[in-house]
mmCIF file with all atom_site columns, C-alpha atoms and ligand atoms in Angstrom:
data_model
loop_
_atom_site.group_PDB
_atom_site.id
_atom_site.type_symbol
_atom_site.label_atom_id
_atom_site.label_alt_id
_atom_site.label_comp_id
_atom_site.label_asym_id
_atom_site.label_entity_id
_atom_site.label_seq_id
_atom_site.pdbx_PDB_ins_code
_atom_site.Cartn_x
_atom_site.Cartn_y
_atom_site.Cartn_z
_atom_site.occupancy
_atom_site.B_iso_or_equiv
_atom_site.pdbx_formal_charge
_atom_site.auth_seq_id
_atom_site.auth_comp_id
_atom_site.auth_asym_id
_atom_site.auth_atom_id
_atom_site.pdbx_PDB_model_num
ATOM   1   C CA . MET A 1 1   ? 69.486 92.000  62.586 1.00 53.00 ? 27  MET A CA 1
ATOM   2   C CA . THR A 1 2   ? 70.046 95.733  62.686 1.00 55.00 ? 28  THR A CA 1
ATOM   3   C CA . SER A 1 3   ? 68.526 98.416  65.056 1.00 86.00 ? 29  SER A CA 1
ATOM   4   C CA . ALA A 1 4   ? 69.268 102.194 63.519 1.00 97.00 ? 30  ALA A CA 1
ATOM   5   C CA . PRO A 1 5   ? 66.831 103.048 60.895 1.00 98.00 ? 31  PRO A CA 1
ATOM   6   C CA . THR A 1 6   ? 66.755 102.407 57.350 1.00 98.00 ? 32  THR A CA 1
ATOM   7   C CA . ARG A 1 7   ? 68.458 105.669 55.531 1.00 98.00 ? 33  ARG A CA 1
ATOM   8   C CA . ILE A 1 8   ? 66.424 105.841 52.560 1.00 98.00 ? 34  ILE A CA 1
ATOM   9   C CA . ALA A 1 9   ? 66.910 108.146 49.822 1.00 99.00 ? 35  ALA A CA 1
ATOM   10  C CA . ILE A 1 10  ? 63.286 109.242 47.429 1.00 99.00 ? 36  ILE A CA 1
ATOM   11  C CA . LEU A 1 11  ? 63.830 110.038 43.713 1.00 98.00 ? 37  LEU A CA 1
ATOM   12  C CA . PHE A 1 12  ? 61.803 112.136 41.994 1.00 98.00 ? 38  PHE A CA 1
ATOM   13  C CA . SER A 1 13  ? 61.044 113.858 39.056 1.00 98.00 ? 39  SER A CA 1
ATOM   14  C CA . GLY A 1 14  ? 57.229 116.586 39.282 1.00 98.00 ? 40  GLY A CA 1
ATOM   15  C CA . THR A 1 15  ? 54.788 117.076 41.326 1.00 97.00 ? 41  THR A CA 1
ATOM   16  C CA . GLY A 1 16  ? 55.912 114.636 44.183 1.00 98.00 ? 42  GLY A CA 1
ATOM   17  C CA . THR A 1 17  ? 52.472 113.369 45.892 1.00 98.00 ? 43  THR A CA 1
ATOM   18  C CA . ASN A 1 18  ? 54.263 110.111 46.109 1.00 98.00 ? 44  ASN A CA 1
ATOM   19  C CA . LEU A 1 19  ? 57.323 112.345 47.724 1.00 98.00 ? 45  LEU A CA 1
ATOM   20  C CA . ARG A 1 20  ? 55.123 113.595 50.644 1.00 98.00 ? 46  ARG A CA 1
ATOM   21  C CA . ASN A 1 21  ? 52.998 110.691 51.279 1.00 98.00 ? 47  ASN A CA 1
ATOM   22  C CA . LEU A 1 22  ? 56.880 108.605 51.907 1.00 98.00 ? 48  LEU A CA 1
ATOM   23  C CA . ALA A 1 23  ? 57.902 111.632 54.056 1.00 98.00 ? 49  ALA A CA 1
ATOM   24  C CA . ALA A 1 24  ? 54.836 111.622 56.034 1.00 98.00 ? 50  ALA A CA 1
ATOM   25  C CA . HIS A 1 25  ? 54.986 107.645 56.173 1.00 98.00 ? 51  HIS A CA 1
ATOM   26  C CA . ILE A 1 26  ? 58.824 107.256 56.720 1.00 98.00 ? 52  ILE A CA 1
ATOM   27  C CA . ASN A 1 27  ? 58.404 110.351 59.799 1.00 98.00 ? 53  ASN A CA 1
ATOM   28  C CA . ALA A 1 28  ? 55.913 108.573 61.873 1.00 98.00 ? 54  ALA A CA 1
ATOM   29  C CA . PRO A 1 29  ? 57.213 107.251 65.114 1.00 97.00 ? 55  PRO A CA 1
ATOM   30  C CA . HIS A 1 30  ? 56.382 103.791 64.485 1.00 97.00 ? 56  HIS A CA 1
ATOM   31  C CA . VAL A 1 31  ? 58.361 102.863 60.774 1.00 98.00 ? 57  VAL A CA 1
ATOM   32  C CA . PRO A 1 32  ? 62.351 102.122 61.137 1.00 98.00 ? 58  PRO A CA 1
ATOM   33  C CA . ALA A 1 33  ? 63.262 104.438 58.851 1.00 98.00 ? 59  ALA A CA 1
ATOM   34  C CA . THR A 1 34  ? 65.335 107.956 58.542 1.00 98.00 ? 60  THR A CA 1
ATOM   35  C CA . LEU A 1 35  ? 64.269 110.061 55.124 1.00 98.00 ? 61  LEU A CA 1
ATOM   36  C CA . GLU A 1 36  ? 68.189 110.922 54.195 1.00 98.00 ? 62  GLU A CA 1
ATOM   37  C CA . LEU A 1 37  ? 68.196 113.067 50.685 1.00 99.00 ? 63  LEU A CA 1
ATOM   38  C CA . ALA A 1 38  ? 65.444 113.482 48.068 1.00 98.00 ? 64  ALA A CA 1
ATOM   39  C CA . ILE A 1 39  ? 67.338 113.636 44.378 1.00 98.00 ? 65  ILE A CA 1
ATOM   40  C CA . CYS A 1 40  ? 65.689 115.456 41.718 1.00 98.00 ? 66  CYS A CA 1
ATOM   41  C CA . ASN A 1 41  ? 66.738 115.423 38.167 1.00 98.00 ? 67  ASN A CA 1
ATOM   42  C CA . ARG A 1 42  ? 64.305 118.893 36.940 1.00 98.00 ? 68  ARG A CA 1
ATOM   43  C CA . PRO A 1 43  ? 65.000 122.055 38.290 1.00 98.00 ? 69  PRO A CA 1
ATOM   44  C CA . ASP A 1 44  ? 60.645 122.820 37.466 1.00 98.00 ? 70  ASP A CA 1
ATOM   45  C CA . ALA A 1 45  ? 59.692 120.117 39.800 1.00 98.00 ? 71  ALA A CA 1
ATOM   46  C CA . LYS A 1 46  ? 57.263 121.346 42.504 1.00 98.00 ? 72  LYS A CA 1
ATOM   47  C CA . GLY A 1 47  ? 58.401 118.223 44.868 1.00 98.00 ? 73  GLY A CA 1
ATOM   48  C CA . LEU A 1 48  ? 61.493 120.598 45.062 1.00 98.00 ? 74  LEU A CA 1
ATOM   49  C CA . ASP A 1 49  ? 59.590 123.464 47.097 1.00 98.00 ? 75  ASP A CA 1
ATOM   50  C CA . PHE A 1 50  ? 58.533 120.629 49.288 1.00 98.00 ? 76  PHE A CA 1
ATOM   51  C CA . CYS A 1 51  ? 61.658 119.976 50.401 1.00 98.00 ? 77  CYS A CA 1
ATOM   52  C CA . ARG A 1 52  ? 62.567 123.246 51.269 1.00 98.00 ? 78  ARG A CA 1
ATOM   53  C CA . GLU A 1 53  ? 59.687 124.127 52.971 1.00 98.00 ? 79  GLU A CA 1
ATOM   54  C CA . ASN A 1 54  ? 60.511 120.816 54.903 1.00 98.00 ? 80  ASN A CA 1
ATOM   55  C CA . ASN A 1 55  ? 64.255 120.701 55.655 1.00 97.00 ? 81  ASN A CA 1
ATOM   56  C CA . ILE A 1 56  ? 64.089 117.953 53.658 1.00 98.00 ? 82  ILE A CA 1
ATOM   57  C CA . PRO A 1 57  ? 68.143 117.276 52.638 1.00 98.00 ? 83  PRO A CA 1
ATOM   58  C CA . HIS A 1 58  ? 67.487 117.424 49.125 1.00 98.00 ? 84  HIS A CA 1
ATOM   59  C CA . GLU A 1 59  ? 69.847 117.643 45.580 1.00 98.00 ? 85  GLU A CA 1
ATOM   60  C CA . LEU A 1 60  ? 68.805 119.086 42.003 1.00 98.00 ? 86  LEU A CA 1
ATOM   61  C CA . ILE A 1 61  ? 70.805 116.993 40.422 1.00 98.00 ? 87  ILE A CA 1
ATOM   62  C CA . ASP A 1 62  ? 69.627 118.331 36.509 1.00 98.00 ? 88  ASP A CA 1
ATOM   63  C CA . HIS A 1 63  ? 70.014 115.307 33.757 1.00 98.00 ? 89  HIS A CA 1
ATOM   64  C CA . THR A 1 64  ? 70.589 118.032 31.238 1.00 98.00 ? 90  THR A CA 1
ATOM   65  C CA . ASN A 1 65  ? 74.060 119.367 32.516 1.00 98.00 ? 91  ASN A CA 1
ATOM   66  C CA . TYR A 1 66  ? 74.978 115.968 32.283 1.00 98.00 ? 92  TYR A CA 1
ATOM   67  C CA . SER A 1 67  ? 76.373 114.233 28.698 1.00 97.00 ? 93  SER A CA 1
ATOM   68  C CA . ASP A 1 68  ? 74.848 110.781 29.155 1.00 97.00 ? 94  ASP A CA 1
ATOM   69  C CA . ARG A 1 69  ? 72.883 108.772 31.365 1.00 97.00 ? 95  ARG A CA 1
ATOM   70  C CA . ALA A 1 70  ? 76.598 107.101 32.501 1.00 97.00 ? 96  ALA A CA 1
ATOM   71  C CA . GLU A 1 71  ? 77.891 110.269 33.963 1.00 98.00 ? 97  GLU A CA 1
ATOM   72  C CA . PHE A 1 72  ? 74.122 111.331 35.575 1.00 98.00 ? 98  PHE A CA 1
ATOM   73  C CA . ASP A 1 73  ? 73.907 108.275 36.895 1.00 98.00 ? 99  ASP A CA 1
ATOM   74  C CA . ALA A 1 74  ? 77.638 108.491 38.066 1.00 98.00 ? 100 ALA A CA 1
ATOM   75  C CA . ALA A 1 75  ? 76.217 111.701 39.789 1.00 98.00 ? 101 ALA A CA 1
ATOM   76  C CA . MET A 1 76  ? 73.225 110.291 41.294 1.00 98.00 ? 102 MET A CA 1
ATOM   77  C CA . HIS A 1 77  ? 75.543 107.378 43.020 1.00 98.00 ? 103 HIS A CA 1
ATOM   78  C CA . ALA A 1 78  ? 77.610 109.677 44.265 1.00 98.00 ? 104 ALA A CA 1
ATOM   79  C CA . ALA A 1 79  ? 75.233 111.405 46.108 1.00 98.00 ? 105 ALA A CA 1
ATOM   80  C CA . LEU A 1 80  ? 73.309 108.419 47.163 1.00 98.00 ? 106 LEU A CA 1
ATOM   81  C CA . GLN A 1 81  ? 76.490 106.772 48.684 1.00 98.00 ? 107 GLN A CA 1
ATOM   82  C CA . ALA A 1 82  ? 77.811 109.808 50.543 1.00 98.00 ? 108 ALA A CA 1
ATOM   83  C CA . ALA A 1 83  ? 74.641 109.812 52.321 1.00 98.00 ? 109 ALA A CA 1
ATOM   84  C CA . ASN A 1 84  ? 74.896 106.287 52.874 1.00 98.00 ? 110 ASN A CA 1
ATOM   85  C CA . ILE A 1 85  ? 71.523 105.569 51.508 1.00 98.00 ? 111 ILE A CA 1
ATOM   86  C CA . GLU A 1 86  ? 70.456 101.436 51.758 1.00 98.00 ? 112 GLU A CA 1
ATOM   87  C CA . LEU A 1 87  ? 66.830 101.842 50.125 1.00 98.00 ? 113 LEU A CA 1
ATOM   88  C CA . ILE A 1 88  ? 65.906 104.365 47.629 1.00 98.00 ? 114 ILE A CA 1
ATOM   89  C CA . CYS A 1 89  ? 61.814 104.705 46.551 1.00 99.00 ? 115 CYS A CA 1
ATOM   90  C CA . ALA A 1 90  ? 61.365 106.100 42.811 1.00 98.00 ? 116 ALA A CA 1
ATOM   91  C CA . ALA A 1 91  ? 58.516 108.331 43.124 1.00 98.00 ? 117 ALA A CA 1
ATOM   92  C CA . GLY A 1 92  ? 57.825 109.409 39.414 1.00 97.00 ? 118 GLY A CA 1
ATOM   93  C CA . PHE A 1 93  ? 60.922 109.668 38.898 1.00 98.00 ? 119 PHE A CA 1
ATOM   94  C CA . MET A 1 94  ? 60.739 109.788 34.940 1.00 96.00 ? 120 MET A CA 1
ATOM   95  C CA . ARG A 1 95  ? 63.917 108.474 33.382 1.00 96.00 ? 121 ARG A CA 1
ATOM   96  C CA . LEU A 1 96  ? 65.234 105.346 32.994 1.00 95.00 ? 122 LEU A CA 1
ATOM   97  C CA . LEU A 1 97  ? 68.545 104.713 34.934 1.00 97.00 ? 123 LEU A CA 1
ATOM   98  C CA . THR A 1 98  ? 71.696 102.469 33.354 1.00 98.00 ? 124 THR A CA 1
ATOM   99  C CA . PRO A 1 99  ? 71.894 98.795  33.686 1.00 98.00 ? 125 PRO A CA 1
ATOM   100 C CA . GLU A 1 100 ? 74.580 99.245  35.697 1.00 97.00 ? 126 GLU A CA 1
ATOM   101 C CA . PHE A 1 101 ? 73.041 101.604 38.486 1.00 98.00 ? 127 PHE A CA 1
ATOM   102 C CA . VAL A 1 102 ? 69.821 99.206  39.232 1.00 98.00 ? 128 VAL A CA 1
ATOM   103 C CA . GLN A 1 103 ? 72.501 96.520  39.518 1.00 97.00 ? 129 GLN A CA 1
ATOM   104 C CA . HIS A 1 104 ? 74.393 98.242  41.752 1.00 97.00 ? 130 HIS A CA 1
ATOM   105 C CA . TRP A 1 105 ? 71.058 98.933  43.817 1.00 98.00 ? 131 TRP A CA 1
ATOM   106 C CA . GLU A 1 106 ? 69.198 95.469  42.903 1.00 97.00 ? 132 GLU A CA 1
ATOM   107 C CA . ASP A 1 107 ? 66.511 94.163  45.909 1.00 98.00 ? 133 ASP A CA 1
ATOM   108 C CA . ARG A 1 108 ? 67.552 97.986  47.012 1.00 98.00 ? 134 ARG A CA 1
ATOM   109 C CA . ILE A 1 109 ? 65.280 100.874 44.728 1.00 98.00 ? 135 ILE A CA 1
ATOM   110 C CA . LEU A 1 110 ? 61.641 100.220 44.252 1.00 98.00 ? 136 LEU A CA 1
ATOM   111 C CA . ASN A 1 111 ? 59.735 101.904 41.919 1.00 98.00 ? 137 ASN A CA 1
ATOM   112 C CA . ILE A 1 112 ? 55.925 102.555 41.665 1.00 98.00 ? 138 ILE A CA 1
ATOM   113 C CA . HIS A 1 113 ? 54.174 102.475 38.284 1.00 98.00 ? 139 HIS A CA 1
ATOM   114 C CA . PRO A 1 114 ? 50.583 103.633 37.345 1.00 98.00 ? 140 PRO A CA 1
ATOM   115 C CA . SER A 1 115 ? 49.090 100.295 35.716 1.00 97.00 ? 141 SER A CA 1
ATOM   116 C CA . LEU A 1 116 ? 49.171 96.509  37.190 1.00 97.00 ? 142 LEU A CA 1
ATOM   117 C CA . LEU A 1 117 ? 52.148 95.802  35.821 1.00 97.00 ? 143 LEU A CA 1
ATOM   118 C CA . PRO A 1 118 ? 52.949 93.629  33.638 1.00 96.00 ? 144 PRO A CA 1
ATOM   119 C CA . ALA A 1 119 ? 50.048 94.940  31.431 1.00 95.00 ? 145 ALA A CA 1
ATOM   120 C CA . TYR A 1 120 ? 50.894 98.819  30.483 1.00 96.00 ? 146 TYR A CA 1
ATOM   121 C CA . LYS A 1 121 ? 54.072 99.358  31.162 1.00 97.00 ? 147 LYS A CA 1
ATOM   122 C CA . GLY A 1 122 ? 55.887 102.795 30.011 1.00 97.00 ? 148 GLY A CA 1
ATOM   123 C CA . LEU A 1 123 ? 53.922 106.200 29.811 1.00 97.00 ? 149 LEU A CA 1
ATOM   124 C CA . HIS A 1 124 ? 50.410 107.706 29.186 1.00 97.00 ? 150 HIS A CA 1
ATOM   125 C CA . THR A 1 125 ? 48.995 104.196 31.292 1.00 96.00 ? 151 THR A CA 1
ATOM   126 C CA . HIS A 1 126 ? 45.375 106.053 32.184 1.00 96.00 ? 152 HIS A CA 1
ATOM   127 C CA . ARG A 1 127 ? 45.053 106.725 28.603 1.00 96.00 ? 153 ARG A CA 1
ATOM   128 C CA . ARG A 1 128 ? 45.418 103.722 27.155 1.00 95.00 ? 154 ARG A CA 1
ATOM   129 C CA . VAL A 1 129 ? 43.694 101.910 29.458 1.00 94.00 ? 155 VAL A CA 1
ATOM   130 C CA . LEU A 1 130 ? 40.612 104.254 28.283 1.00 94.00 ? 156 LEU A CA 1
ATOM   131 C CA . GLU A 1 131 ? 41.542 103.657 24.440 1.00 93.00 ? 157 GLU A CA 1
ATOM   132 C CA . ALA A 1 132 ? 41.610 100.163 24.936 1.00 91.00 ? 158 ALA A CA 1
ATOM   133 C CA . ARG A 1 133 ? 38.532 98.926  27.403 1.00 82.00 ? 159 ARG A CA 1
ATOM   134 C CA . ASP A 1 134 ? 35.845 96.996  26.360 1.00 63.00 ? 160 ASP A CA 1
ATOM   135 C CA . THR A 1 135 ? 33.005 99.269  27.065 1.00 55.00 ? 161 THR A CA 1
ATOM   136 C CA . SER A 1 136 ? 30.645 95.673  27.561 1.00 56.00 ? 162 SER A CA 1
ATOM   137 C CA . HIS A 1 137 ? 33.000 94.249  30.083 1.00 59.00 ? 163 HIS A CA 1
ATOM   138 C CA . GLY A 1 138 ? 34.089 95.519  33.671 1.00 68.00 ? 164 GLY A CA 1
ATOM   139 C CA . CYS A 1 139 ? 37.508 96.667  32.924 1.00 88.00 ? 165 CYS A CA 1
ATOM   140 C CA . THR A 1 140 ? 40.122 97.071  35.612 1.00 93.00 ? 166 THR A CA 1
ATOM   141 C CA . HIS A 1 141 ? 43.296 99.037  36.350 1.00 95.00 ? 167 HIS A CA 1
ATOM   142 C CA . GLY A 1 142 ? 45.537 100.136 39.050 1.00 97.00 ? 168 GLY A CA 1
ATOM   143 C CA . CYS A 1 143 ? 49.251 100.690 40.407 1.00 98.00 ? 169 CYS A CA 1
ATOM   144 C CA . THR A 1 144 ? 52.066 98.423  40.639 1.00 98.00 ? 170 THR A CA 1
ATOM   145 C CA . VAL A 1 145 ? 54.812 98.630  43.575 1.00 98.00 ? 171 VAL A CA 1
ATOM   146 C CA . HIS A 1 146 ? 57.943 96.582  42.416 1.00 98.00 ? 172 HIS A CA 1
ATOM   147 C CA . LEU A 1 147 ? 61.567 96.120  42.789 1.00 98.00 ? 173 LEU A CA 1
ATOM   148 C CA . MET A 1 148 ? 63.444 97.677  39.926 1.00 98.00 ? 174 MET A CA 1
ATOM   149 C CA . ARG A 1 149 ? 65.005 95.475  37.083 1.00 98.00 ? 175 ARG A CA 1
ATOM   150 C CA . PRO A 1 150 ? 67.364 97.146  34.393 1.00 97.00 ? 176 PRO A CA 1
ATOM   151 C CA . GLU A 1 151 ? 64.048 96.195  31.679 1.00 97.00 ? 177 GLU A CA 1
ATOM   152 C CA . MET A 1 152 ? 61.884 99.124  32.070 1.00 96.00 ? 178 MET A CA 1
ATOM   153 C CA . ASP A 1 153 ? 58.864 98.349  34.588 1.00 97.00 ? 179 ASP A CA 1
ATOM   154 C CA . GLU A 1 154 ? 59.972 95.087  34.738 1.00 98.00 ? 180 GLU A CA 1
ATOM   155 C CA . GLY A 1 155 ? 60.679 93.783  38.849 1.00 98.00 ? 181 GLY A CA 1
ATOM   156 C CA . PRO A 1 156 ? 59.169 91.404  41.174 1.00 98.00 ? 182 PRO A CA 1
ATOM   157 C CA . ILE A 1 157 ? 56.033 93.123  42.374 1.00 98.00 ? 183 ILE A CA 1
ATOM   158 C CA . LEU A 1 158 ? 55.156 94.074  46.180 1.00 98.00 ? 184 LEU A CA 1
ATOM   159 C CA . VAL A 1 159 ? 52.381 95.510  46.278 1.00 98.00 ? 185 VAL A CA 1
ATOM   160 C CA . GLN A 1 160 ? 49.409 95.998  43.827 1.00 98.00 ? 186 GLN A CA 1
ATOM   161 C CA . LYS A 1 161 ? 46.150 98.151  44.536 1.00 98.00 ? 187 LYS A CA 1
ATOM   162 C CA . GLN A 1 162 ? 43.117 97.602  41.771 1.00 97.00 ? 188 GLN A CA 1
ATOM   163 C CA . VAL A 1 163 ? 40.423 100.366 40.154 1.00 96.00 ? 189 VAL A CA 1
ATOM   164 C CA . ASP A 1 164 ? 37.254 100.217 38.483 1.00 94.00 ? 190 ASP A CA 1
ATOM   165 C CA . VAL A 1 165 ? 37.665 101.973 35.175 1.00 94.00 ? 191 VAL A CA 1
ATOM   166 C CA . LEU A 1 166 ? 34.055 103.611 35.119 1.00 93.00 ? 192 LEU A CA 1
ATOM   167 C CA . PRO A 1 167 ? 31.899 104.376 31.690 1.00 90.00 ? 193 PRO A CA 1
ATOM   168 C CA . ASP A 1 168 ? 32.446 107.978 32.420 1.00 93.00 ? 194 ASP A CA 1
ATOM   169 C CA . ASP A 1 169 ? 35.955 108.238 33.047 1.00 94.00 ? 195 ASP A CA 1
ATOM   170 C CA . THR A 1 170 ? 37.885 110.634 31.609 1.00 95.00 ? 196 THR A CA 1
ATOM   171 C CA . GLU A 1 171 ? 41.719 110.279 31.644 1.00 97.00 ? 197 GLU A CA 1
ATOM   172 C CA . ASP A 1 172 ? 42.344 112.766 34.922 1.00 98.00 ? 198 ASP A CA 1
ATOM   173 C CA . THR A 1 173 ? 39.415 111.075 37.544 1.00 97.00 ? 199 THR A CA 1
ATOM   174 C CA . LEU A 1 174 ? 41.549 107.449 36.782 1.00 96.00 ? 200 LEU A CA 1
ATOM   175 C CA . ALA A 1 175 ? 44.285 109.487 37.329 1.00 98.00 ? 201 ALA A CA 1
ATOM   176 C CA . ALA A 1 176 ? 43.130 110.659 40.243 1.00 98.00 ? 202 ALA A CA 1
ATOM   177 C CA . ARG A 1 177 ? 41.749 107.715 41.187 1.00 98.00 ? 203 ARG A CA 1
ATOM   178 C CA . VAL A 1 178 ? 44.772 105.162 40.556 1.00 98.00 ? 204 VAL A CA 1
ATOM   179 C CA . MET A 1 179 ? 46.995 108.269 42.490 1.00 98.00 ? 205 MET A CA 1
ATOM   180 C CA . ALA A 1 180 ? 44.649 107.663 45.652 1.00 98.00 ? 206 ALA A CA 1
ATOM   181 C CA . GLN A 1 181 ? 45.932 103.884 45.394 1.00 98.00 ? 207 GLN A CA 1
ATOM   182 C CA . GLU A 1 182 ? 49.153 104.662 45.081 1.00 98.00 ? 208 GLU A CA 1
ATOM   183 C CA . LEU A 1 183 ? 49.348 106.485 48.103 1.00 98.00 ? 209 LEU A CA 1
ATOM   184 C CA . ILE A 1 184 ? 48.098 103.071 50.340 1.00 99.00 ? 210 ILE A CA 1
ATOM   185 C CA . ALA A 1 185 ? 50.434 101.023 48.468 1.00 99.00 ? 211 ALA A CA 1
ATOM   186 C CA . TYR A 1 186 ? 53.812 102.928 48.237 1.00 99.00 ? 212 TYR A CA 1
ATOM   187 C CA . PRO A 1 187 ? 53.798 103.137 52.394 1.00 98.00 ? 213 PRO A CA 1
ATOM   188 C CA . GLU A 1 188 ? 52.468 98.540  52.005 1.00 98.00 ? 214 GLU A CA 1
ATOM   189 C CA . ALA A 1 189 ? 55.506 98.383  50.368 1.00 98.00 ? 215 ALA A CA 1
ATOM   190 C CA . LEU A 1 190 ? 58.158 99.896  52.265 1.00 98.00 ? 216 LEU A CA 1
ATOM   191 C CA . ASP A 1 191 ? 57.304 98.751  55.534 1.00 98.00 ? 217 ASP A CA 1
ATOM   192 C CA . MET A 1 192 ? 57.595 95.048  53.446 1.00 98.00 ? 218 MET A CA 1
ATOM   193 C CA . MET A 1 193 ? 60.476 95.665  52.067 1.00 98.00 ? 219 MET A CA 1
ATOM   194 C CA . LEU A 1 194 ? 61.587 97.102  55.569 1.00 98.00 ? 220 LEU A CA 1
ATOM   195 C CA . ALA A 1 195 ? 60.795 93.685  57.567 1.00 98.00 ? 221 ALA A CA 1
ATOM   196 C CA . ARG A 1 196 ? 62.637 92.166  55.077 1.00 97.00 ? 222 ARG A CA 1
ATOM   197 C CA . LEU A 1 197 ? 65.630 93.780  55.517 1.00 96.00 ? 223 LEU A CA 1
ATOM   198 C CA . ARG A 1 198 ? 65.894 94.554  58.940 1.00 96.00 ? 224 ARG A CA 1
ATOM   199 C CA . GLY A 1 199 ? 65.138 90.311  59.698 1.00 87.00 ? 225 GLY A CA 1
HETATM 200 C C1 . LIG B 2 .   ? 52.753 108.401 40.019 1.00 70.30 ? 309 LIG B C1 1
HETATM 201 O O1 . LIG B 2 .   ? 51.514 107.996 39.015 1.00 70.30 ? 309 LIG B O1 1
HETATM 202 C C2 . LIG B 2 .   ? 54.033 107.852 39.145 1.00 70.30 ? 309 LIG B C2 1
HETATM 203 O O2 . LIG B 2 .   ? 53.542 106.191 39.619 1.00 70.30 ? 309 LIG B O2 1
HETATM 204 C C3 . LIG B 2 .   ? 54.154 107.669 38.044 1.00 70.30 ? 309 LIG B C3 1
HETATM 205 O O3 . LIG B 2 .   ? 54.230 109.326 38.066 1.00 70.30 ? 309 LIG B O3 1
HETATM 206 C C4 . LIG B 2 .   ? 53.340 109.702 38.903 1.00 70.30 ? 309 LIG B C4 1
HETATM 207 C C5 . LIG B 2 .   ? 54.278 110.839 39.578 1.00 70.30 ? 309 LIG B C5 1
HETATM 208 O O4 . LIG B 2 .   ? 53.338 111.426 40.362 1.00 70.30 ? 309 LIG B O4 1
HETATM 209 N N1 . LIG B 2 .   ? 55.251 107.102 38.221 1.00 70.30 ? 309 LIG B N1 1
HETATM 210 P P1 . LIG B 2 .   ? 53.918 112.599 41.721 1.00 70.30 ? 309 LIG B P1 1
HETATM 211 O O5 . LIG B 2 .   ? 55.383 113.272 41.698 1.00 70.30 ? 309 LIG B O5 1
HETATM 212 O O6 . LIG B 2 .   ? 53.954 111.430 42.843 1.00 70.30 ? 309 LIG B O6 1
HETATM 213 O O7 . LIG B 2 .   ? 52.537 113.592 42.157 1.00 70.30 ? 309 LIG B O7 1
#
């Protein structure tokens, strides 16, 4: 049992829709957590502007400056430790992490993936769902928040949200409906983890 708020870091690579949503959730008075650090691996990520404009402590750790994954992960690990991070949320972080990194943070690193895992691991999930759909039957898609494990898009599932795939869906319309569910799923999963960690 602890009373100090849980110290959270968010990892992201791009637009930062989940980053914004999680930041707002963590800052809500009833959530026993603080957003201590955001780490981004791409200098062109739009989410960095959000961090700058909202005074969110952030670090750009550009993976292209490191010779291999282990060195990059070591830099991330050092930044996370320096900020005394207790829980990590990967939110659109488009880079595989080494098994060593993931094992070090086991059960303290969450990830969001735009599919109903274990279906459609990997990239371009919306496109692949549309390509595979059976038009004579209803088809579902969605998102998953899970605890990260060394294997890509593996790990205990915390929250899943479903959406129906509609006959006239395009990749963009489907992505938008899944994203609307991601914005509900991640805060729910975070609350679940905070309740577990804080006893
Ligand atoms: C989301 O769909 C997330 O599930 C996936 O990458 C996308 C990131 O979007 N891993 P954003 O950066 O949160 O806008």
